[in-house]
CSV table of C-alpha atoms and ligand atoms in Angstrom, one decimal:
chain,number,residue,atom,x,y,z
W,23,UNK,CA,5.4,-25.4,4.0
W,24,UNK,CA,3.7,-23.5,1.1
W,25,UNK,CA,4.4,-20.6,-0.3
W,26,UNK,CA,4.2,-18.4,-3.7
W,27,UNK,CA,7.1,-18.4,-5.3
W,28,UNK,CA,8.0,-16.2,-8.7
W,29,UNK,CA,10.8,-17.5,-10.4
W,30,UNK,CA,12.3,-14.9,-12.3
W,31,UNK,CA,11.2,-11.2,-12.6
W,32,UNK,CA,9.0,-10.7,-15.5
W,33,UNK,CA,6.9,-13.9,-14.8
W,34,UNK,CA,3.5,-13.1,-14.6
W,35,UNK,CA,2.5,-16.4,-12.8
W,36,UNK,CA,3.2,-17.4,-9.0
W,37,UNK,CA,3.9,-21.4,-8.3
W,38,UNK,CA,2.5,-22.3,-5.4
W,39,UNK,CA,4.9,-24.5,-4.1
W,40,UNK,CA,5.3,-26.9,-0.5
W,41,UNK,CA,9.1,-27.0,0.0
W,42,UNK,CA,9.6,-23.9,1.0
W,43,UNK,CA,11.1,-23.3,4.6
W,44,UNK,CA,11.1,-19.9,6.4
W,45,UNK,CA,14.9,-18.9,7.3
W,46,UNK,CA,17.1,-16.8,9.6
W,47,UNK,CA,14.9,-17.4,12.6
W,48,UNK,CA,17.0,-16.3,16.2
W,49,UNK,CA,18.0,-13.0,18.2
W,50,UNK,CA,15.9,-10.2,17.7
W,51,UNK,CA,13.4,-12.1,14.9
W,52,UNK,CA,10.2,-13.6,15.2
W,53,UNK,CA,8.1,-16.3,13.3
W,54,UNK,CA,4.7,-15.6,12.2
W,55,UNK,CA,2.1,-17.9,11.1
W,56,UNK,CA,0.6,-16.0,8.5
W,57,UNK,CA,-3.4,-16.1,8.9
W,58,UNK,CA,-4.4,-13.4,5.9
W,59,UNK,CA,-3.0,-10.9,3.2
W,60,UNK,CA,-3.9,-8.4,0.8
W,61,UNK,CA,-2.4,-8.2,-2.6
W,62,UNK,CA,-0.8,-4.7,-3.1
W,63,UNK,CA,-0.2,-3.3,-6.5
W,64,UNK,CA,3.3,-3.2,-5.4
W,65,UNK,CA,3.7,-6.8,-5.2
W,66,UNK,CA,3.1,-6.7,-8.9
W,67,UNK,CA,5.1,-4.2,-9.3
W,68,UNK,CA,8.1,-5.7,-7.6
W,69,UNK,CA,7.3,-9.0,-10.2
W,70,UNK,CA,7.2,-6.8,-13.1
W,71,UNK,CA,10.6,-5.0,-12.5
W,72,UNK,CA,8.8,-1.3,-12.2
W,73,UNK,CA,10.3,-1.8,-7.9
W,74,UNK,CA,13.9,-3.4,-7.3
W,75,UNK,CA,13.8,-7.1,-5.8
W,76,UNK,CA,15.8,-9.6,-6.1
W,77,UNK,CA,14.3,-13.0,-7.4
W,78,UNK,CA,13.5,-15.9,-6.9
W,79,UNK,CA,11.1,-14.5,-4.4
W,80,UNK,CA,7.7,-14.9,-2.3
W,81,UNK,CA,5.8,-11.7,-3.3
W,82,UNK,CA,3.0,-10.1,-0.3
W,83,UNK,CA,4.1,-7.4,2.3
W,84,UNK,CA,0.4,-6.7,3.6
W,85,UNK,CA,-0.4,-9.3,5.9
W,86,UNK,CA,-1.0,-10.6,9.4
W,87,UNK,CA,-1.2,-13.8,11.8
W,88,UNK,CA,-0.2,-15.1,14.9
W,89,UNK,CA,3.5,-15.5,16.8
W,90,UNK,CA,4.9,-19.0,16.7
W,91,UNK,CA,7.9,-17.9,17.8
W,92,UNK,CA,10.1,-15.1,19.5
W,93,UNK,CA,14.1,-15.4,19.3
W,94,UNK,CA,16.3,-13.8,22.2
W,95,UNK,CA,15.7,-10.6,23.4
W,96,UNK,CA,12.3,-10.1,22.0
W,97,UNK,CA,10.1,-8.2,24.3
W,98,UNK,CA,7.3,-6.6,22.0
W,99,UNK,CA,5.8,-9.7,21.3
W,100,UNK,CA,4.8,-13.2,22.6
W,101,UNK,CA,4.2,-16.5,21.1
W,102,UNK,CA,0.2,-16.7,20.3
W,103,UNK,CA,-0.1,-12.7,19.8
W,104,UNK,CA,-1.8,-11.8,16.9
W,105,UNK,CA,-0.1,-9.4,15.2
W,106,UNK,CA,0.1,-7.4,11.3
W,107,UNK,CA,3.2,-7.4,9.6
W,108,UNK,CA,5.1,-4.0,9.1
W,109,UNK,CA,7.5,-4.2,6.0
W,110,UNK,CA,8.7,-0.9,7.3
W,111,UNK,CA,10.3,-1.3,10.4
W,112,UNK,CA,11.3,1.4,13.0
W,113,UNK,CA,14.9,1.3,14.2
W,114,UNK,CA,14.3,4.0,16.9
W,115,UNK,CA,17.5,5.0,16.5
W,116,UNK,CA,18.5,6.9,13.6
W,117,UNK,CA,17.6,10.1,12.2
W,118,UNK,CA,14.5,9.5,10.8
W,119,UNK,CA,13.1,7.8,13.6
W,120,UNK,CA,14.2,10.5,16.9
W,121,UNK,CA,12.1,13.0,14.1
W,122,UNK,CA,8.7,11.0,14.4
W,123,UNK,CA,9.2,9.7,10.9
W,124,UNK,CA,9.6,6.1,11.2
W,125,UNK,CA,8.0,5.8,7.3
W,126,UNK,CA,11.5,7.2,6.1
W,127,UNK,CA,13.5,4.9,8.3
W,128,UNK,CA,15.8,3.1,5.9
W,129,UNK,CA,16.8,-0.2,8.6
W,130,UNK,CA,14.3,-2.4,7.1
W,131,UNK,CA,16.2,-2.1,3.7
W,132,UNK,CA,19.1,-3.7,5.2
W,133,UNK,CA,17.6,-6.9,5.0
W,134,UNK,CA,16.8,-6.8,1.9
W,135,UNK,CA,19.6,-8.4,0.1
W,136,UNK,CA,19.3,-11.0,2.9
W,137,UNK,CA,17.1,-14.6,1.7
W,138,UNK,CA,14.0,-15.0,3.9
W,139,UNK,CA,13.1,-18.4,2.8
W,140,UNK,CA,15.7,-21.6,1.1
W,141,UNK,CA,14.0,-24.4,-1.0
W,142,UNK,CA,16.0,-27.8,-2.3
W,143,UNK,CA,16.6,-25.6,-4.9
W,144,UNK,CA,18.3,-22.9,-3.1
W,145,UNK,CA,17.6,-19.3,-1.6
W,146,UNK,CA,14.2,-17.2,-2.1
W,147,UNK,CA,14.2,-14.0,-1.1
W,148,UNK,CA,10.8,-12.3,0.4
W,149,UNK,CA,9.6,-9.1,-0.9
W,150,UNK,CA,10.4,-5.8,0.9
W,151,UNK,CA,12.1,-8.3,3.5
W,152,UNK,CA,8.9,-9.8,4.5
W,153,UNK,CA,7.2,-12.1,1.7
W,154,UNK,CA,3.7,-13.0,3.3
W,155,UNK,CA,2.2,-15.4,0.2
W,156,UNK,CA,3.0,-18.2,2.6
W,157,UNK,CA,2.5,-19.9,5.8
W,158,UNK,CA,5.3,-18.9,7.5
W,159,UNK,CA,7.7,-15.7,7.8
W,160,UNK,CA,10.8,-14.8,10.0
W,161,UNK,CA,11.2,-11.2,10.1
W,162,UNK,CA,12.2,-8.6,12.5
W,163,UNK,CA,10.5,-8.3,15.9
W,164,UNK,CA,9.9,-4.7,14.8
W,165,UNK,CA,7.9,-6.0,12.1
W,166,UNK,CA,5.2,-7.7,14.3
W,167,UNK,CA,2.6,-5.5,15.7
W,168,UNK,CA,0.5,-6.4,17.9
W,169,UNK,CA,-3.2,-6.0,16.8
W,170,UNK,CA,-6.1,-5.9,19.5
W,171,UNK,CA,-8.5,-8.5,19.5
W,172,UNK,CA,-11.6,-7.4,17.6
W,173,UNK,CA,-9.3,-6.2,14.8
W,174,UNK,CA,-9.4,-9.2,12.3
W,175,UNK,CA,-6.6,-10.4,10.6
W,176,UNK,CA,-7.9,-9.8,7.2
W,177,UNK,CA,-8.2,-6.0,8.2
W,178,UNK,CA,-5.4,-5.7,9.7
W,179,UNK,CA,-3.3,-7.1,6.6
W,180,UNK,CA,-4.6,-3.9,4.4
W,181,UNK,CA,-4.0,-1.6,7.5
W,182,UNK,CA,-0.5,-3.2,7.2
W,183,UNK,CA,-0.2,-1.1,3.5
W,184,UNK,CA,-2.8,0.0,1.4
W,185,UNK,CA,-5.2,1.4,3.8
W,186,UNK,CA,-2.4,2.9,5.8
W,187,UNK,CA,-0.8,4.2,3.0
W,188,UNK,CA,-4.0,6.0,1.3
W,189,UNK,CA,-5.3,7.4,4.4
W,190,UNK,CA,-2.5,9.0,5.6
W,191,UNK,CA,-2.0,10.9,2.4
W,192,UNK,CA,-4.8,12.8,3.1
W,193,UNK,CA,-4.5,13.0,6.5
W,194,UNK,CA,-0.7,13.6,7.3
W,195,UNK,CA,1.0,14.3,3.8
W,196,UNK,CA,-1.6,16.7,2.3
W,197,UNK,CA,-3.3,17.5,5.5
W,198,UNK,CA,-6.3,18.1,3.1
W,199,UNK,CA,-8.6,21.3,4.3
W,200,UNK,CA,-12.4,21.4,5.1
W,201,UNK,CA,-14.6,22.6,2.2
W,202,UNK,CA,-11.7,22.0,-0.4
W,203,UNK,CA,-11.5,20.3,-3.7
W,204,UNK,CA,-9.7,17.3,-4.2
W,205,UNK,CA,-9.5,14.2,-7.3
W,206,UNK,CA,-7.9,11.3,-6.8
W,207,UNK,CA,-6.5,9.7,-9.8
W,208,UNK,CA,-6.1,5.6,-9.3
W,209,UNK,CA,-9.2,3.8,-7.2
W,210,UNK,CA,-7.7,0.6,-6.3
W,211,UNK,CA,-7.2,0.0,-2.3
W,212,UNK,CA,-5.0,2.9,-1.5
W,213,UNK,CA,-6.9,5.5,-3.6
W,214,UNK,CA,-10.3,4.2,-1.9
W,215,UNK,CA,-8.2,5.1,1.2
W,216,UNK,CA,-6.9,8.4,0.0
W,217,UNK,CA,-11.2,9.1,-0.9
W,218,UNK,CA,-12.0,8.0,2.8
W,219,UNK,CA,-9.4,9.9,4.2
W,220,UNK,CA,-10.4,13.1,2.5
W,221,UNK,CA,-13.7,12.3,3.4
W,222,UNK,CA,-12.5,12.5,7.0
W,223,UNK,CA,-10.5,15.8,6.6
W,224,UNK,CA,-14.0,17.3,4.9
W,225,UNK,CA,-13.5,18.0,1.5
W,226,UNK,CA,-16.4,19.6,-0.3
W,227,UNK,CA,-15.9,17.8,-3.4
W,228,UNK,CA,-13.9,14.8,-4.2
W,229,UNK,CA,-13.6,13.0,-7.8
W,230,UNK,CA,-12.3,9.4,-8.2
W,231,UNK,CA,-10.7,9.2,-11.8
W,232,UNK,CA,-10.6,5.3,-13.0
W,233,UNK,CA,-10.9,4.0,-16.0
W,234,UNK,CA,-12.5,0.5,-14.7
W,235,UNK,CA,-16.1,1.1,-14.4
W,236,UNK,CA,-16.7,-1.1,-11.2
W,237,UNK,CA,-13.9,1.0,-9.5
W,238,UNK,CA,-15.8,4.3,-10.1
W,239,UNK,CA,-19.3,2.9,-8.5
W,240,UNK,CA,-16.9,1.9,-5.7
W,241,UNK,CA,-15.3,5.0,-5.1
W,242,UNK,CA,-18.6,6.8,-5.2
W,243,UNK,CA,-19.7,4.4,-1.7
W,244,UNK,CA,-16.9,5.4,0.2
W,245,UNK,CA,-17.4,9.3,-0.2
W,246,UNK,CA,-16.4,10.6,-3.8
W,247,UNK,CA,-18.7,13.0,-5.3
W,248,UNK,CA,-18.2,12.3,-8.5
W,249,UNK,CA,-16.4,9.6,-10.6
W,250,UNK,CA,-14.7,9.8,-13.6
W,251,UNK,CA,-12.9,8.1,-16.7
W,252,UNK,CA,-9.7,9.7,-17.0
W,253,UNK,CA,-10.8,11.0,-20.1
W,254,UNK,CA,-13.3,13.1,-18.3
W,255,UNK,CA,-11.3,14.8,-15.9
W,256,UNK,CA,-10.5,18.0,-17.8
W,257,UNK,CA,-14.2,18.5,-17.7
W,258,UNK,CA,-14.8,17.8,-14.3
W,259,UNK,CA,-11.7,20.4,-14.0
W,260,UNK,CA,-13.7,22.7,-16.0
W,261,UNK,CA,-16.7,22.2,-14.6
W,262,UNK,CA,-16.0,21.8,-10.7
W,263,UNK,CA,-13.1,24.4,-10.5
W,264,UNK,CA,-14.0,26.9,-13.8
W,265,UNK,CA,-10.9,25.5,-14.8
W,266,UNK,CA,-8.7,26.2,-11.9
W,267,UNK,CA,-7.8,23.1,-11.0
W,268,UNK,CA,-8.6,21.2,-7.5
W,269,UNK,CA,-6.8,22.2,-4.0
W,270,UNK,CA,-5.7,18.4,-4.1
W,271,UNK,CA,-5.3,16.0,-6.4
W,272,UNK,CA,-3.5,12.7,-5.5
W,273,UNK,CA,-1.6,10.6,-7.5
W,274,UNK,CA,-2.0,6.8,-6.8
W,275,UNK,CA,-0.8,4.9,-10.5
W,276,UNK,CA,2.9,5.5,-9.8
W,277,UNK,CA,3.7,6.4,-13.8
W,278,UNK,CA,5.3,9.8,-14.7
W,279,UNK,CA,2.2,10.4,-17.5
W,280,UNK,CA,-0.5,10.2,-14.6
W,281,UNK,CA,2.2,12.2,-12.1
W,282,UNK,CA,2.0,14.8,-15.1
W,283,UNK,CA,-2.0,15.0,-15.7
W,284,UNK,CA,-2.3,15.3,-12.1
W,285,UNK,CA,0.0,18.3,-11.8
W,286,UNK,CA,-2.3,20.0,-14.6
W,287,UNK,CA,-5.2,19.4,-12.8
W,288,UNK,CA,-3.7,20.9,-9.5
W,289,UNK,CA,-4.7,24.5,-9.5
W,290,UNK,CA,-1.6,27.2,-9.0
W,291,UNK,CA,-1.2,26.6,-5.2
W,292,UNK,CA,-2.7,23.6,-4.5
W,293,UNK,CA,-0.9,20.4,-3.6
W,294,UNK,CA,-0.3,17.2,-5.9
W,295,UNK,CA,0.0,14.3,-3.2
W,296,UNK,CA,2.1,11.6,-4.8
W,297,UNK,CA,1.5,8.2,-3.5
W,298,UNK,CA,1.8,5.6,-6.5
W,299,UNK,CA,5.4,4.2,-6.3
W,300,UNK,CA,6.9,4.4,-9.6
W,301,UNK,CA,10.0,2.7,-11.4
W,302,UNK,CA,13.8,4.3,-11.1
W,303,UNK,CA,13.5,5.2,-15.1
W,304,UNK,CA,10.7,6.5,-15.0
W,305,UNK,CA,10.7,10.8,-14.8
W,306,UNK,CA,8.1,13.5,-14.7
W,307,UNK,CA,9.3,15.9,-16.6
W,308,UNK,CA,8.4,19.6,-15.5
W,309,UNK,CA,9.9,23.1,-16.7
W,310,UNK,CA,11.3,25.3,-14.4
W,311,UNK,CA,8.9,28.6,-14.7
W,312,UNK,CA,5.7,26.5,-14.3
W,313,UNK,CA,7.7,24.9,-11.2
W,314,UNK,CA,8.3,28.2,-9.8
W,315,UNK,CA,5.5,30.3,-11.3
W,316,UNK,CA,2.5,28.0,-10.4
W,317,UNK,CA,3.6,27.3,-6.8
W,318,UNK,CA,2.3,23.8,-6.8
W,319,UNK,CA,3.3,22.1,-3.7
W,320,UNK,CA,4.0,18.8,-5.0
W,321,UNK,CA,4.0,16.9,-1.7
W,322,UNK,CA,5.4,12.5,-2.0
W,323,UNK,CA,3.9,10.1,0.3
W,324,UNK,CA,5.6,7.1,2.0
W,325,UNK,CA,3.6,4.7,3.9
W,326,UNK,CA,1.1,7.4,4.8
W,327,UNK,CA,3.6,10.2,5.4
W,328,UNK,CA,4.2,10.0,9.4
W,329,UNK,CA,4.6,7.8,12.2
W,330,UNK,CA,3.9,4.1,11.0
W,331,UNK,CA,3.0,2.7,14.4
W,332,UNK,CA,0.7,6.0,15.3
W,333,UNK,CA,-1.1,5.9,12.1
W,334,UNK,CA,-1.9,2.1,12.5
W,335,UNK,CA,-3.6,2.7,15.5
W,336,UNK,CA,-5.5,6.0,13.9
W,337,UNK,CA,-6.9,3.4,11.0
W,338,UNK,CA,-7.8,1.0,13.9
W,339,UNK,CA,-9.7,3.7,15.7
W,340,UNK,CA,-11.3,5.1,13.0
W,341,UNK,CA,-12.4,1.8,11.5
W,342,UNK,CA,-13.8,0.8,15.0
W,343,UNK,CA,-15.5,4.0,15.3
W,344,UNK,CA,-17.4,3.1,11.9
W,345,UNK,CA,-15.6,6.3,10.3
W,346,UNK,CA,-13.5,4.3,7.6
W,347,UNK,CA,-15.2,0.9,5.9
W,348,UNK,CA,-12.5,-1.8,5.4
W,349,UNK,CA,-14.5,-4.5,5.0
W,350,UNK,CA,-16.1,-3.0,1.3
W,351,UNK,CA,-12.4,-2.8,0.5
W,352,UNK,CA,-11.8,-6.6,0.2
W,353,UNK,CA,-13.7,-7.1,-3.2
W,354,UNK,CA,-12.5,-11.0,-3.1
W,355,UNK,CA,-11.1,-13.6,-1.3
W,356,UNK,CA,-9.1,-16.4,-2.5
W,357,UNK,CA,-7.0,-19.3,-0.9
W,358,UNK,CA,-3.1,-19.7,-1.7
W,359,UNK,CA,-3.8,-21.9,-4.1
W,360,UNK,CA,-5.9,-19.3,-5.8
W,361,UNK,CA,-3.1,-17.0,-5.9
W,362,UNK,CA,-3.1,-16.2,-9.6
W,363,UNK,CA,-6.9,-15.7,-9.6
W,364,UNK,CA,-6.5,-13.0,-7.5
W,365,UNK,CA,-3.2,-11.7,-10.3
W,366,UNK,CA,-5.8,-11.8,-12.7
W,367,UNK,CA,-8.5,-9.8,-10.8
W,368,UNK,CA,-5.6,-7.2,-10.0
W,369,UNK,CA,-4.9,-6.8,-13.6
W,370,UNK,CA,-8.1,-6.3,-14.7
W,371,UNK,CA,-9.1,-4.1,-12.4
W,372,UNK,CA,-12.1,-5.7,-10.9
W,373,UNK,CA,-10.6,-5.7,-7.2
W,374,UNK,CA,-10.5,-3.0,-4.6
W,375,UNK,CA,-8.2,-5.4,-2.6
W,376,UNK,CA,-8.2,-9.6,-2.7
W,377,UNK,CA,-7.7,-11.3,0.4
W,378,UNK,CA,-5.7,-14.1,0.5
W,379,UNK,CA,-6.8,-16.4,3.1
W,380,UNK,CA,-3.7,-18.8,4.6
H,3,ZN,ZN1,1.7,-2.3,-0.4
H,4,ZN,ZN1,15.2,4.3,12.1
């Protein structure tokens, strides 16, 4: 079958390849035809070294499709159910999960040193144990969740991450008050979410800090105030707080000089949501009396900071309900073959989110 394959981390070009075979199909796993996916900044990420992974590999973690297949003792799922892949699996079992949060459930990660896929050439690993930049993918019966029917796939891919991810930083990590202030600093697909989800929560003023023009007029459609180059947002600071700083600001780049800004711009008190995921050597560096004297909260956020499964079905209500746009989110669509076309657009910011069409 085809997939996406990068070589060797540090390659900024996927081959799309047709010898590839999906592996480790049997108890407990499930095959998925893979219909749609989103490509998540993470995927480049992962390709760039800034997130561990193991290589060669089939980037993609956001996407969705049918059942082929169910292997013994899978009961959640049945072959032709649609369903969006979850590269974040619930165990049920430990810690984490008996709290309610399944987003810090680490059994997922036990896979990952496991090859999804094999070609003549030998193993390919899939990223964060999924790999969806092909037609077909074993993974976990945990990672299949079945979508309902007016839910399309290409929606439900970027509920699988981004949109998931964004909103519930707003809504469950920051649990952002009515009538406060918030910026969000990054406007790709998760800070768009992060805007709608603040939106939602009723924030009096929100500012999307980008420095890609077309990013900024986006932001401003789903419910900023005001957008900004990041140059601009000490002024907007100034200007929108007296200099206070805002209730909220999120983080949504993932780099220790944006964390930084976006803890200046949080006033004493207020919360710095951080939702970009960073790389191991990369540290925010921050002195112990402003730590203590300023009383930030400084608040991280996994995979939308609570229950994975309950804040799917949240994004799928709310979307339904016409409270959240997804479909302004998908900026472009490509086919697999396209697959570096939509690298490119990534890079150069001109995507809220490209859809990958399999
Ligand atoms: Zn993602
Ligand atoms: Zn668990």
């Amino acid at each position: 079958m085809r997939a996406a394959v990068l070589h060797e981390i540090g390659q900024d070009k996927l081959e799309v390849l047709d010898d590839v075979e999906a592996v480790g199909f049997g108890p407990g796993k499930v095959k998925i035809r893979v219909r749609a996916t989103g490509l998540c900044h993470s995927d480049v990420s992962a390709m760039n070294g800034v997130l561990p992974q193991p290589a060669p590999f089939i980037p993609g973690h956001e996407g969705a499709g049918e059942i082929l297949d169910v292997g013994d003792g899978v009961t959640n799922v049945k072959p032709g159910d649609r369903v969006l892949v979850c590269w974040l699996p619930a165990c049920g079992a430990c810690p984490a999960c008996k709290r309610g949060q399944t987003q810090l459930c680490l059994a997922g990660f036990m896979n990952a040193g496991t090859p999804n896929f094999k070609r003549p050439g030998g193993d390919v690993f899939g990223f964060a144990g999924t790999g969806t930049f092909t037609e077909e993918v074993v993974v976990d019966a945990g990672c299949a969740v079945p979508i309902p029917d007016d839910v399309p796939f290409d929606i439900a891919a970027l509920i699988g991450c981004g949109v998931t991810t964004g909103l519930g930083a707003a809504i469950n990590t920051a649990d952002v008050a009515a009538g406060s202030s918030v910026a969000v600093i990054g406007c790709g697909g998760v800070g768009i979410s992060a805007i709608q989800g603040a939106r939602l929560k009723g924030a009096a003023q929100i500012v999307a800090v980008d420095p890609v023009a077309s990013r900024r007029e986006a932001a401003l459609r789903f419910g900023a105030t005001e957008a900004v180059a990041p140059d601009a947002l000490g002024d907007a600071k100034q200007r929108i707080t007296a200099g206070e700083g805002f209730d909220y600001v999120f983080e949504v780049v993932g780099k220790s000089a944006t964390a930084r800004t976006a803890y200046e711009t949080t006033r004493r008190g207020g919360t710095l949501c951080i939702v970009g995921a960073g790389a191991l050597d990369d540290f925010l560096q921050l002195n112990m009396f402003e730590l203590f004297f300023d009383e930030k909260k400084i608040l991280p956020s996994m995979y939308g900071g609570g229950d994975v499964l309950t804040s799917y079905e949240r994004a799928i209500a709310l979307w339904r309900a016409g409270r959240i746009d997804l479909e302004s989110l998908i900026t472009h669509r490509v086919q697999l073959a396209e697959i570096n076309e939509a690298l490119d657009q990534m890079r150069s910011g001109t995507a809220l989110r490209t859809c990958i069409e399999i």
